Structure formats: C-alpha cells, structure tokens
Amino acid sequence: MKIIEPSVEFVNAPDYQTLMKTIEAAGRTCYKSEDLIKDGSAEEMVRKFLSWGHESPIEHASVTVRIICDRGVSHEIVRHRLASYSQESTRYCNYSKDKFGREIMVIRPCTICEDTDAYRIWKRCCENSELAYFDMLDAGCTPQEARSVLPNSLKTEVVMTANMREWRHFFKLRTTKGAHPDMRKVALMLLDKFEEKYPAFFDNLLDVHTERKM
C-alpha cells in the first residue's frame, strides 16, 4: 500500500487573453457594443460583467483540470452539476495488476497527523482493506465485486471540465471554513492555480479570500 498526497493540474487551460476575448465578444453581443472592442479591452470588460453580476458571458469559457484525491472528496466534486467528469473506475481497474504496482494507493486525511494513534488506526484499516481486496480477487471475484471492501481513502483521479461561472461557484462552496477539510485542501490548491492564470475571475470573491485566512 502506498500513501500519497492529493494533487491538481491543468489539462486544458486556454491562454488568459484568448479566454478573455471570447468572453468579451460574447458579452458585448448583449449590448451590441462590439465596436468598442480593442486591444486590452477584454479584461476590463470581464471585470465589469462580474461587478454588474452579469455572469452568463463567462459561461462561454471552460477549463479542464485533473484532480488526484480520495474517493470521499471525489463524491463531493461530482455533485457539481454544470460540469463534465471522467473518473478512474474501480469497476474496471484491477489494482493487483503490474501497472498499478500490485497495490492500492490511499490519501491520508489531512486532519490526521502521523505518529498518532488515530493515524496508526487509519493506516491499519487501509492495509486490512487492501488485503481483503486482493483476497477477494484471488477467490475469483471481479474488480467490481472486490471494490466493496476498498476504503473511502482510496486514491482516485477525476478529470473535470467546467465553465468559469461554475468554477467560481465551485470555489465559493468548497474553500469556505465550513467545507470538509480534505475537500477544502484540494479546492484551495486549485484556486491558487486559477488565481495565478485567470486573476480577473476571482478578485471579487471576498468571502473566499476572507475564509482562506481563517
């Protein structure tokens, strides 16, 4: 059994200016003000849309990411309806095969510290689940049958595509202090990447920035 950390990465992340120009062109259609489009006008216009609460134009821009997290966190991620997902399947992935290292991967809950009784209990439980999983495969069970004993901490990969409006909604919900700690950790990792690449979309998420400091 291997214990790993969650991670996130962009899979398809359009260039910032290309993204902004697409949104500006779409949004200005509402006002028939396309004649005002000029070099450097896109970012200012997008910020105006957001300040006006006119967020439908930003639905024309989508970003795809890959998230490595535990199964419990993935269950929260896929609840976001206005998005598309592809997820590692425990029905078809047989973790006894060489390409998986003949072991399962798990992610430690971020609130459980190593060298504690809680950590040792959690690790023992995951190890026992791994043994039971391989025993079921050896007994002739299919991966979709054996997966019933796998823990919530099992590592999974999710490719998620959403438009910028849904990403804003995602971060508003999943980065607050009241979010599940493991979900919040992944969401904040993603938000750091989005803020660096697409700053205009997140400047006014004051509640997110406030919660992050708490």
CSV table of C-alpha atoms in Angstrom, one decimal:
chain,number,residue,atom,x,y,z
A,1,MET,CA,0.0,0.0,0.0
A,2,LYS,CA,1.2,3.4,-0.9
A,3,ILE,CA,0.2,6.7,0.9
A,4,ILE,CA,0.3,9.7,-1.4
A,5,GLU,CA,-0.7,13.4,-1.2
A,6,PRO,CA,-3.6,15.0,-3.3
A,7,SER,CA,-2.6,17.0,-6.3
A,8,VAL,CA,-4.1,19.1,-9.1
A,9,GLU,CA,-3.1,20.2,-12.6
A,10,PHE,CA,-4.5,21.9,-15.6
A,11,VAL,CA,-5.3,19.6,-18.5
A,12,ASN,CA,-6.7,22.1,-20.9
A,13,ALA,CA,-6.3,25.7,-19.8
A,14,PRO,CA,-6.8,28.3,-22.6
A,15,ASP,CA,-4.5,31.3,-22.7
A,16,TYR,CA,-5.7,34.1,-20.5
A,17,GLN,CA,-6.1,36.7,-23.2
A,18,THR,CA,-7.8,34.2,-25.6
A,19,LEU,CA,-10.3,33.3,-22.9
A,20,MET,CA,-11.0,37.0,-22.1
A,21,LYS,CA,-11.5,37.9,-25.7
A,22,THR,CA,-14.0,35.1,-26.2
A,23,ILE,CA,-16.0,36.3,-23.2
A,24,GLU,CA,-15.8,39.9,-24.2
A,25,ALA,CA,-17.1,39.2,-27.7
A,26,ALA,CA,-20.0,37.0,-26.3
A,27,GLY,CA,-20.9,39.5,-23.6
A,28,ARG,CA,-20.8,42.6,-25.8
A,29,THR,CA,-23.3,40.9,-28.1
A,30,CYS,CA,-25.9,41.6,-25.4
A,31,TYR,CA,-25.3,45.3,-25.7
A,32,LYS,CA,-24.3,45.4,-29.4
A,33,SER,CA,-21.1,47.2,-28.4
A,34,GLU,CA,-18.7,45.1,-30.4
A,35,ASP,CA,-17.4,48.3,-32.0
A,36,LEU,CA,-15.8,49.1,-28.6
A,37,ILE,CA,-13.6,46.0,-28.7
A,38,LYS,CA,-9.9,47.0,-28.9
A,39,ASP,CA,-6.5,45.8,-27.7
A,40,GLY,CA,-6.6,45.5,-23.9
A,41,SER,CA,-10.4,46.0,-23.6
A,42,ALA,CA,-11.2,42.3,-22.8
A,43,GLU,CA,-10.0,42.1,-19.2
A,44,GLU,CA,-11.7,45.4,-18.2
A,45,MET,CA,-14.9,44.3,-19.8
A,46,VAL,CA,-14.9,40.9,-18.0
A,47,ARG,CA,-14.3,42.7,-14.7
A,48,LYS,CA,-17.3,44.9,-15.4
A,49,PHE,CA,-19.5,41.9,-16.2
A,50,LEU,CA,-18.6,40.4,-12.8
A,51,SER,CA,-19.1,43.7,-10.9
A,52,TRP,CA,-22.6,44.0,-12.6
A,53,GLY,CA,-23.5,40.5,-11.6
A,54,HIS,CA,-23.8,39.7,-15.3
A,55,GLU,CA,-22.1,36.3,-15.2
A,56,SER,CA,-23.7,34.5,-18.1
A,57,PRO,CA,-21.0,35.6,-20.6
A,58,ILE,CA,-18.2,33.8,-18.6
A,59,GLU,CA,-20.0,30.5,-19.3
A,60,HIS,CA,-18.5,30.7,-22.8
A,61,ALA,CA,-15.1,29.9,-21.4
A,62,SER,CA,-14.2,26.4,-20.0
A,63,VAL,CA,-11.2,25.0,-18.2
A,64,THR,CA,-10.3,21.3,-17.7
A,65,VAL,CA,-8.3,20.0,-14.7
A,66,ARG,CA,-7.1,16.7,-13.3
A,67,ILE,CA,-7.6,16.1,-9.6
A,68,ILE,CA,-6.0,13.4,-7.6
A,69,CYS,CA,-7.9,12.9,-4.3
A,70,ASP,CA,-9.6,10.3,-2.2
A,71,ARG,CA,-12.9,8.8,-3.1
A,72,GLY,CA,-14.7,10.7,-0.4
A,73,VAL,CA,-13.6,14.0,-1.9
A,74,SER,CA,-14.5,12.9,-5.4
A,75,HIS,CA,-18.0,12.3,-4.3
A,76,GLU,CA,-18.3,15.9,-3.3
A,77,ILE,CA,-16.7,17.1,-6.5
A,78,VAL,CA,-19.1,15.3,-8.8
A,79,ARG,CA,-22.1,16.8,-7.1
A,80,HIS,CA,-21.4,20.0,-9.1
A,81,ARG,CA,-24.0,19.6,-11.9
A,82,LEU,CA,-22.8,22.1,-14.5
A,83,ALA,CA,-19.6,20.2,-15.3
A,84,SER,CA,-18.3,17.2,-17.1
A,85,TYR,CA,-16.3,14.4,-15.5
A,86,SER,CA,-14.2,11.3,-16.3
A,87,GLN,CA,-13.1,9.3,-13.2
A,88,GLU,CA,-10.9,6.4,-12.5
A,89,SER,CA,-13.2,3.4,-12.3
A,90,THR,CA,-12.9,0.8,-9.5
A,91,ARG,CA,-15.2,-1.5,-11.7
A,92,TYR,CA,-12.6,-1.8,-14.4
A,93,CYS,CA,-9.2,-1.1,-12.6
A,94,ASN,CA,-7.7,-4.2,-11.1
A,95,TYR,CA,-5.2,-3.0,-8.6
A,96,SER,CA,-3.5,-6.4,-8.5
A,97,LYS,CA,-2.0,-5.8,-11.9
A,98,ASP,CA,1.5,-4.7,-12.6
A,99,LYS,CA,0.6,-1.3,-14.0
A,100,PHE,CA,-0.9,-0.4,-10.5
A,101,GLY,CA,2.2,-1.7,-8.7
A,102,ARG,CA,0.1,-4.5,-7.3
A,103,GLU,CA,-1.1,-2.3,-4.5
A,104,ILE,CA,-3.7,0.3,-3.7
A,105,MET,CA,-2.9,4.0,-3.2
A,106,VAL,CA,-4.6,5.9,-0.4
A,107,ILE,CA,-4.6,9.5,0.7
A,108,ARG,CA,-4.2,10.4,4.4
A,109,PRO,CA,-7.0,12.6,5.8
A,110,CYS,CA,-5.3,16.0,6.3
A,111,THR,CA,-6.6,16.3,9.8
A,112,ILE,CA,-4.9,13.1,11.0
A,113,CYS,CA,-1.3,13.6,11.8
A,114,GLU,CA,1.4,10.9,11.5
A,115,ASP,CA,2.8,9.4,14.7
A,116,THR,CA,-0.6,9.5,16.4
A,117,ASP,CA,-2.9,6.7,17.5
A,118,ALA,CA,-5.5,7.9,15.0
A,119,TYR,CA,-3.0,7.6,12.2
A,120,ARG,CA,-2.0,4.1,13.1
A,121,ILE,CA,-5.6,3.0,13.3
A,122,TRP,CA,-6.4,4.6,9.9
A,123,LYS,CA,-3.3,3.0,8.3
A,124,ARG,CA,-4.1,-0.4,9.7
A,125,CYS,CA,-7.7,-0.2,8.4
A,126,CYS,CA,-6.5,0.7,4.9
A,127,GLU,CA,-3.9,-2.1,5.0
A,128,ASN,CA,-6.6,-4.6,6.0
A,129,SER,CA,-8.9,-3.3,3.2
A,130,GLU,CA,-6.1,-3.9,0.7
A,131,LEU,CA,-5.6,-7.5,2.0
A,132,ALA,CA,-9.3,-8.2,1.8
A,133,TYR,CA,-9.5,-6.7,-1.7
A,134,PHE,CA,-6.7,-9.0,-3.0
A,135,ASP,CA,-8.1,-12.0,-1.2
A,136,MET,CA,-11.4,-11.5,-3.0
A,137,LEU,CA,-9.7,-11.2,-6.3
A,138,ASP,CA,-7.8,-14.4,-5.6
A,139,ALA,CA,-11.1,-16.1,-4.7
A,140,GLY,CA,-12.4,-15.3,-8.2
A,141,CYS,CA,-14.2,-12.1,-7.6
A,142,THR,CA,-14.2,-9.4,-10.3
A,143,PRO,CA,-12.8,-6.0,-9.6
A,144,GLN,CA,-16.3,-4.6,-9.3
A,145,GLU,CA,-17.1,-7.1,-6.7
A,146,ALA,CA,-13.9,-6.8,-4.8
A,147,ARG,CA,-14.1,-3.0,-4.7
A,148,SER,CA,-16.8,-3.2,-2.0
A,149,VAL,CA,-14.1,-3.5,0.7
A,150,LEU,CA,-11.9,-0.6,-0.5
A,151,PRO,CA,-11.7,2.4,1.8
A,152,ASN,CA,-13.0,5.9,1.3
A,153,SER,CA,-9.3,7.0,1.4
A,154,LEU,CA,-8.6,5.2,-1.8
A,155,LYS,CA,-6.9,7.4,-4.3
A,156,THR,CA,-8.8,8.3,-7.4
A,157,GLU,CA,-8.3,10.6,-10.4
A,158,VAL,CA,-11.0,12.9,-11.7
A,159,VAL,CA,-10.8,15.0,-14.9
A,160,MET,CA,-13.3,17.9,-14.6
A,161,THR,CA,-14.3,20.4,-17.2
A,162,ALA,CA,-16.4,23.4,-16.2
A,163,ASN,CA,-17.1,26.9,-17.4
A,164,MET,CA,-15.7,29.9,-15.5
A,165,ARG,CA,-19.1,30.6,-13.9
A,166,GLU,CA,-19.3,27.1,-12.4
A,167,TRP,CA,-15.6,27.3,-11.3
A,168,ARG,CA,-16.5,30.5,-9.3
A,169,HIS,CA,-19.4,28.7,-7.8
A,170,PHE,CA,-17.2,25.7,-7.0
A,171,PHE,CA,-14.6,27.8,-5.2
A,172,LYS,CA,-17.3,29.7,-3.3
A,173,LEU,CA,-18.6,26.5,-1.8
A,174,ARG,CA,-15.5,24.4,-1.5
A,175,THR,CA,-13.0,26.8,0.0
A,176,THR,CA,-15.0,28.1,2.9
A,177,LYS,CA,-14.1,27.2,6.5
A,178,GLY,CA,-17.2,25.0,6.7
A,179,ALA,CA,-16.2,22.8,3.8
A,180,HIS,CA,-14.9,19.3,4.5
A,181,PRO,CA,-11.1,19.7,5.4
A,182,ASP,CA,-9.9,17.3,2.6
A,183,MET,CA,-12.2,18.9,0.1
A,184,ARG,CA,-11.1,22.4,1.1
A,185,LYS,CA,-7.4,21.4,0.8
A,186,VAL,CA,-7.9,20.3,-2.8
A,187,ALA,CA,-10.1,23.3,-3.7
A,188,LEU,CA,-7.6,25.8,-2.3
A,189,MET,CA,-4.8,24.1,-4.3
A,190,LEU,CA,-6.9,24.6,-7.4
A,191,LEU,CA,-7.8,28.1,-6.5
A,192,ASP,CA,-4.2,29.0,-6.3
A,193,LYS,CA,-3.7,27.9,-9.9
A,194,PHE,CA,-6.8,29.6,-11.2
A,195,GLU,CA,-6.0,32.9,-9.5
A,196,GLU,CA,-2.5,32.8,-11.0
A,197,LYS,CA,-3.6,32.1,-14.5
A,198,TYR,CA,-7.1,33.8,-14.6
A,199,PRO,CA,-6.9,36.6,-11.9
A,200,ALA,CA,-9.9,38.7,-13.2
A,201,PHE,CA,-12.4,36.0,-12.3
A,202,PHE,CA,-11.5,35.7,-8.7
A,203,ASP,CA,-10.6,39.2,-7.5
A,204,ASN,CA,-14.1,39.8,-6.1
A,205,LEU,CA,-14.6,36.5,-4.3
A,206,LEU,CA,-14.2,38.3,-1.0
A,207,ASP,CA,-15.8,35.6,1.1
A,208,VAL,CA,-13.3,33.1,-0.3
A,209,HIS,CA,-10.3,35.3,0.5
A,210,THR,CA,-11.6,36.0,4.0
A,211,GLU,CA,-12.2,32.3,4.7
A,212,ARG,CA,-8.8,31.4,3.5
A,213,LYS,CA,-7.2,33.5,6.2
A,214,MET,CA,-9.2,31.9,9.0
